[in-house]
Amino acid sequence: MAEQLTKEDIRKEANIVYKKTEVLTDNVLHYCPGCGHGTIHRIIAEVIEEMDIQSETIGIAPVGCSVLAYNYFDLDMHEAAHGRAPAVATGIKRLLPNKYVFTYQGDGDLAAIGTAETIHACNRGENITIIFVNNGIYGMTGGQMAPTTLEGMKSSTTPYGRNIKQMGNPLKMTELVAQLPGTYFVTRQAVHTPAYVRKAKKAIKKAIQYQEREKGLSFVEVVSNCNSGWKMTPVQANKWMEENMFPFYPLGDIKVPEDK
Amino acid sequence: MAKAVGDIVVDIERCKGCEICLEACPQDVITMSKKVNSKGYRYATVADEGCTGCANCAIVCPDGVITVYRVKKAG
């Protein structure tokens, strides 16, 4: 029976089990092949589609590789100055408290120039969701060292590896904000395999749903790759990430709501 | 015999040939094409049989270029 099915029989509208969500536009993503940004964009869009809140959601794009995020989400989007996405999101959420507001930021945007905005937005407990994509490097500008670059990790400004004595310690932003009373849900996820993508999607869904409770800020870090910056193929970069990034940035929920 | 028969359709012009779907495929039926698309990337292709329509490839595809079809079979 199974052998008789031709490709034409299988490729029917009724048999579709997965296709690109309508919340993403048809623009071709400008990201490098294999970059985690595309996957993270897609799962955020899928969550918004599942929750049916496309017209109720406002996204804030950062500066960095994902500066053009507004081209890909079919949502109301706002572009913020470098690092200021949480401040812009604060303003939007306070004026339009019934909308779902999320920021999408990289590690250069959130953990370097935007540290103050991030920490204060978290400490004030704004009812927004921050999606923090951590790939340990400044991807857009050519692979320079970021605050999140690991010890000994090579980048264009640390060609012999990050030296802690000279360049300081890598910053665990997610653990840091988890200590603040204003954060409600803090988690760290990854998107390099199907299982992790599913987990990350669940976490992002929770983080957006928790805005309805008005109990504080939800913060989702996604550890991602930068195969161009790390000078590896996408598959190698994912393996390297598992071996080197995850021991320092362990995955899992860091702060979960007490009143589940 | 597999209980589900599936197939994927890759949007060839949007595929960037990152090969992450190859790693994710539990059936190992995805291969890279010998031809390239207009941007010069080799794109993902699927074998004629063996796909179960599990959608793992589509879930990890960074560019969202894969559409998955599945037909459930009794036997």
XYZ file of C-alpha atoms in Angstrom:
335
model
C 0.000 0.000 0.000
C 2.675 2.442 1.050
C 4.735 1.796 -2.063
C 1.886 2.880 -4.280
C 1.877 6.455 -2.994
C 3.621 8.771 -5.417
C 5.140 12.106 -4.489
C 2.149 13.783 -6.103
C -0.181 11.888 -3.764
C 1.785 12.954 -0.717
C 2.280 16.581 -1.746
C -1.291 17.673 -1.215
C -2.502 20.683 0.704
C -4.392 18.418 3.132
C -1.236 16.493 4.051
C 0.824 19.504 5.097
C 2.179 19.017 8.616
C 4.646 21.870 8.632
C 5.082 25.036 6.629
C 6.553 28.468 7.218
C 4.302 30.588 9.402
C 2.406 33.514 7.921
C 3.705 35.765 10.703
C 7.058 35.809 8.907
C 7.203 37.757 5.653
C 8.448 36.191 2.423
C 11.663 38.236 2.457
C 14.817 36.154 2.239
C 16.675 36.362 5.558
C 20.004 38.174 5.245
C 21.641 35.974 7.912
C 24.565 33.695 7.097
C 23.749 30.070 6.233
C 23.043 28.101 9.406
C 22.681 31.132 11.689
C 20.421 30.557 14.684
C 18.718 33.938 14.229
C 16.502 32.533 11.483
C 15.295 29.675 13.686
C 14.657 32.003 16.618
C 12.714 34.428 14.382
C 10.623 31.531 13.161
C 9.764 30.111 16.579
C 8.778 33.555 17.886
C 6.543 33.969 14.829
C 5.054 30.512 15.357
C 4.271 31.293 18.995
C 2.545 34.520 17.931
C 0.572 32.608 15.310
C -0.451 29.903 17.822
C -1.548 32.505 20.352
C -3.348 34.410 17.577
C -1.943 37.750 18.714
C -0.392 38.979 15.467
C -2.283 42.273 15.606
C -1.695 42.619 19.361
C 2.079 42.242 19.333
C 4.749 44.896 19.021
C 8.366 43.892 18.522
C 11.479 45.965 19.115
C 14.415 45.341 16.792
C 17.953 45.919 18.080
C 21.232 46.951 16.492
C 23.482 44.111 15.427
C 22.977 41.242 13.005
C 19.251 41.255 13.709
C 18.892 44.992 13.033
C 16.632 44.196 10.075
C 14.330 41.922 12.105
C 11.445 44.251 11.229
C 11.757 43.134 7.604
C 10.987 39.545 8.548
C 8.249 39.756 11.175
C 4.840 40.637 9.807
C 4.130 42.592 12.995
C 4.212 46.151 14.248
C 7.924 46.608 14.785
C 10.018 49.442 16.153
C 13.741 49.943 15.712
C 15.617 51.122 18.791
C 18.956 52.894 19.143
C 21.814 50.556 20.003
C 21.056 48.798 23.294
C 17.956 50.855 24.046
C 15.348 48.271 23.084
C 14.187 47.627 26.701
C 13.719 51.382 27.207
C 11.672 51.691 24.001
C 9.688 48.586 24.974
C 9.014 50.124 28.401
C 7.531 53.203 26.787
C 5.379 51.221 24.376
C 4.121 48.818 27.045
C 3.246 51.626 29.447
C 1.291 53.479 26.787
C -0.351 50.349 25.361
C -0.554 47.946 28.305
C -2.869 45.545 26.470
C -0.344 44.825 23.723
C 2.261 42.085 23.880
C 5.689 43.726 23.652
C 8.933 41.882 23.074
C 12.498 42.933 22.353
C 14.867 40.883 20.259
C 18.481 41.578 21.124
C 21.935 40.152 20.574
C 24.730 39.975 23.109
C 26.469 43.113 21.849
C 23.228 45.052 22.096
C 21.934 43.658 25.391
C 25.083 42.805 27.339
C 27.446 45.567 26.207
C 26.030 48.952 25.203
C 22.565 48.194 26.572
C 23.528 46.767 29.971
C 22.072 49.701 31.885
C 18.748 49.661 30.017
C 18.474 45.907 30.399
C 19.229 45.789 34.099
C 16.954 48.685 34.931
C 14.073 47.391 32.816
C 14.465 44.020 34.581
C 14.712 45.652 37.982
C 11.642 47.821 37.380
C 9.795 44.665 36.433
C 8.337 45.955 33.181
C 5.767 43.553 31.731
C 7.730 42.856 28.576
C 9.560 39.876 27.128
C 13.247 40.086 26.276
C 14.655 37.559 23.799
C 18.434 37.569 24.193
C 20.441 35.816 21.487
C 23.895 34.977 22.796
C 26.522 33.812 20.340
C 29.551 35.065 22.235
C 30.783 37.380 19.499
C 30.002 40.594 17.609
C 28.770 39.022 14.408
C 27.745 42.007 12.312
C 30.901 44.072 12.711
C 33.300 41.249 11.874
C 33.604 38.853 14.791
C 35.122 41.015 17.535
C 35.169 40.004 21.201
C 31.880 40.532 23.035
C 31.299 40.663 26.808
C 29.972 37.110 26.502
C 33.021 35.718 24.654
C 34.345 32.688 26.534
C 37.762 32.479 28.138
C 40.273 31.373 25.527
C 37.781 31.876 22.686
C 39.269 33.321 19.527
C 37.759 36.351 17.859
C 39.169 38.982 15.503
C 40.182 41.174 18.450
C 41.395 38.235 20.580
C 43.365 36.221 17.983
C 45.139 34.240 20.729
C 41.966 33.659 22.710
C 40.298 35.788 25.387
C 42.755 36.443 28.185
C 40.869 36.980 31.456
C 43.677 38.990 33.032
C 43.726 41.468 30.211
C 40.135 41.433 28.960
C 38.076 40.530 31.988
C 35.550 37.788 32.553
C 32.698 36.702 30.322
C 29.372 38.102 31.496
C 26.495 35.809 32.451
C 23.742 38.310 31.890
C 20.915 35.839 32.419
C 22.070 34.732 35.878
C 22.568 38.396 36.716
C 19.037 39.493 35.851
C 17.573 36.418 37.546
C 18.685 37.879 40.873
C 16.639 41.029 40.358
C 13.205 41.130 42.005
C 11.556 42.517 38.847
C 12.092 39.437 36.703
C 9.320 36.828 36.699
C 10.612 34.130 34.375
C 14.256 33.691 33.348
C 15.457 30.827 31.206
C 18.259 29.802 28.864
C 17.578 27.770 25.737
C 19.200 26.721 22.447
C 17.968 26.025 18.919
C 20.543 23.732 17.327
C 18.548 20.461 17.315
C 14.822 19.738 16.868
C 14.367 18.845 20.563
C 15.956 22.088 21.743
C 13.962 24.119 19.221
C 10.748 22.640 20.655
C 11.851 23.431 24.211
C 12.885 26.958 23.274
C 9.536 27.512 21.591
C 7.689 26.433 24.741
C 9.820 28.787 26.825
C 9.170 31.711 24.492
C 5.447 30.964 24.547
C 5.423 31.029 28.341
C 7.488 34.208 28.375
C 4.968 35.975 26.135
C 1.931 34.546 27.950
C 3.264 35.725 31.318
C 2.795 39.325 30.157
C -0.916 38.776 30.818
C -0.190 38.189 34.514
C 1.539 41.571 34.900
C 3.991 40.175 37.394
C 7.249 41.270 35.825
C 9.694 40.813 33.019
C 10.294 37.529 31.219
C 13.806 36.966 29.935
C 14.715 34.212 27.480
C 18.354 33.741 26.543
C 18.967 31.624 23.458
C 22.533 30.365 23.117
C 23.188 30.445 19.389
C 25.990 29.969 16.921
C 27.941 32.391 14.757
C 29.584 30.136 12.237
C 31.037 33.041 10.213
C 32.492 34.690 13.292
C 33.737 31.436 14.741
C 35.177 30.435 11.314
C 33.432 27.055 11.178
C 30.795 25.335 9.105
C 27.275 25.553 10.596
C 27.342 21.911 11.710
C 30.816 22.279 13.255
C 29.712 25.483 14.961
C 26.742 23.721 16.561
C 29.040 20.971 17.853
C 31.521 23.517 19.155
C 28.662 25.322 20.877
C 27.573 22.108 22.623
C 31.103 21.365 23.808
C 32.214 24.846 24.802
C 29.282 27.213 25.279
C 26.929 24.921 27.208
C 29.332 24.136 30.091
C 29.672 27.869 30.755
C 26.109 28.818 29.801
C 24.111 25.820 31.090
C 20.668 25.441 29.560
C 17.482 25.363 31.581
C 15.138 27.525 33.621
C 16.953 29.824 36.018
C 13.972 31.522 37.622
C 10.490 30.097 37.398
C 7.338 31.735 38.755
C 6.418 30.559 42.254
C 2.699 30.779 41.478
C 2.732 28.530 38.427
C 7.023 -0.925 6.949
C 6.912 2.595 8.118
C 3.570 3.713 9.399
C 3.778 7.202 7.968
C 4.884 8.218 4.532
C 6.169 11.693 4.115
C 7.819 14.082 1.759
C 9.431 17.486 1.964
C 9.531 20.323 -0.502
C 12.518 22.641 -0.295
C 12.249 26.210 -1.521
C 15.398 25.902 -3.633
C 16.038 29.602 -4.158
C 15.850 30.369 -0.425
C 17.946 27.398 0.743
C 21.457 28.444 1.812
C 22.932 24.958 2.013
C 23.845 25.081 5.715
C 23.314 21.291 6.031
C 21.753 21.523 9.517
C 18.739 19.564 8.224
C 21.039 16.689 7.220
C 22.149 16.360 10.838
C 18.579 16.546 12.128
C 17.109 13.922 9.787
C 16.598 10.652 11.732
C 16.127 8.688 8.492
C 19.180 10.163 6.732
C 17.227 10.725 3.552
C 18.255 14.352 2.983
C 21.288 15.012 0.819
C 22.770 18.091 -0.761
C 22.189 18.609 -4.454
C 25.008 18.498 -6.979
C 23.493 21.542 -8.674
C 23.476 25.006 -7.158
C 20.714 27.602 -6.978
C 20.988 31.073 -8.497
C 22.980 32.289 -5.484
C 25.493 29.471 -5.808
C 24.362 27.428 -2.810
C 23.911 23.675 -2.971
C 20.409 22.992 -1.716
C 18.816 20.201 0.303
C 17.091 17.402 -1.576
C 15.196 14.371 -0.300
C 15.463 10.759 -1.413
C 12.523 9.167 -3.216
C 11.573 7.025 -0.267
C 12.254 6.755 3.434
C 10.940 10.159 4.579
C 8.421 9.769 7.391
C 7.342 13.399 7.481
C 8.613 13.895 11.040
C 9.323 17.588 10.297
C 12.580 17.638 12.254
C 14.376 19.165 9.254
C 11.799 21.931 8.960
C 11.938 22.661 12.694
C 15.700 23.324 12.658
C 15.849 25.025 9.252
C 17.087 28.551 9.985
C 15.578 29.910 6.790
C 12.233 28.133 7.057
C 12.444 26.806 3.508
C 11.041 23.318 4.131
C 7.383 22.347 3.800
C 6.553 18.898 5.185
C 3.792 16.549 4.042
C 2.720 13.362 5.792
C 0.202 10.616 5.048
C -0.634 8.201 7.846
C -0.835 4.564 6.848
C -2.573 1.770 8.695
C -0.004 -0.912 7.922
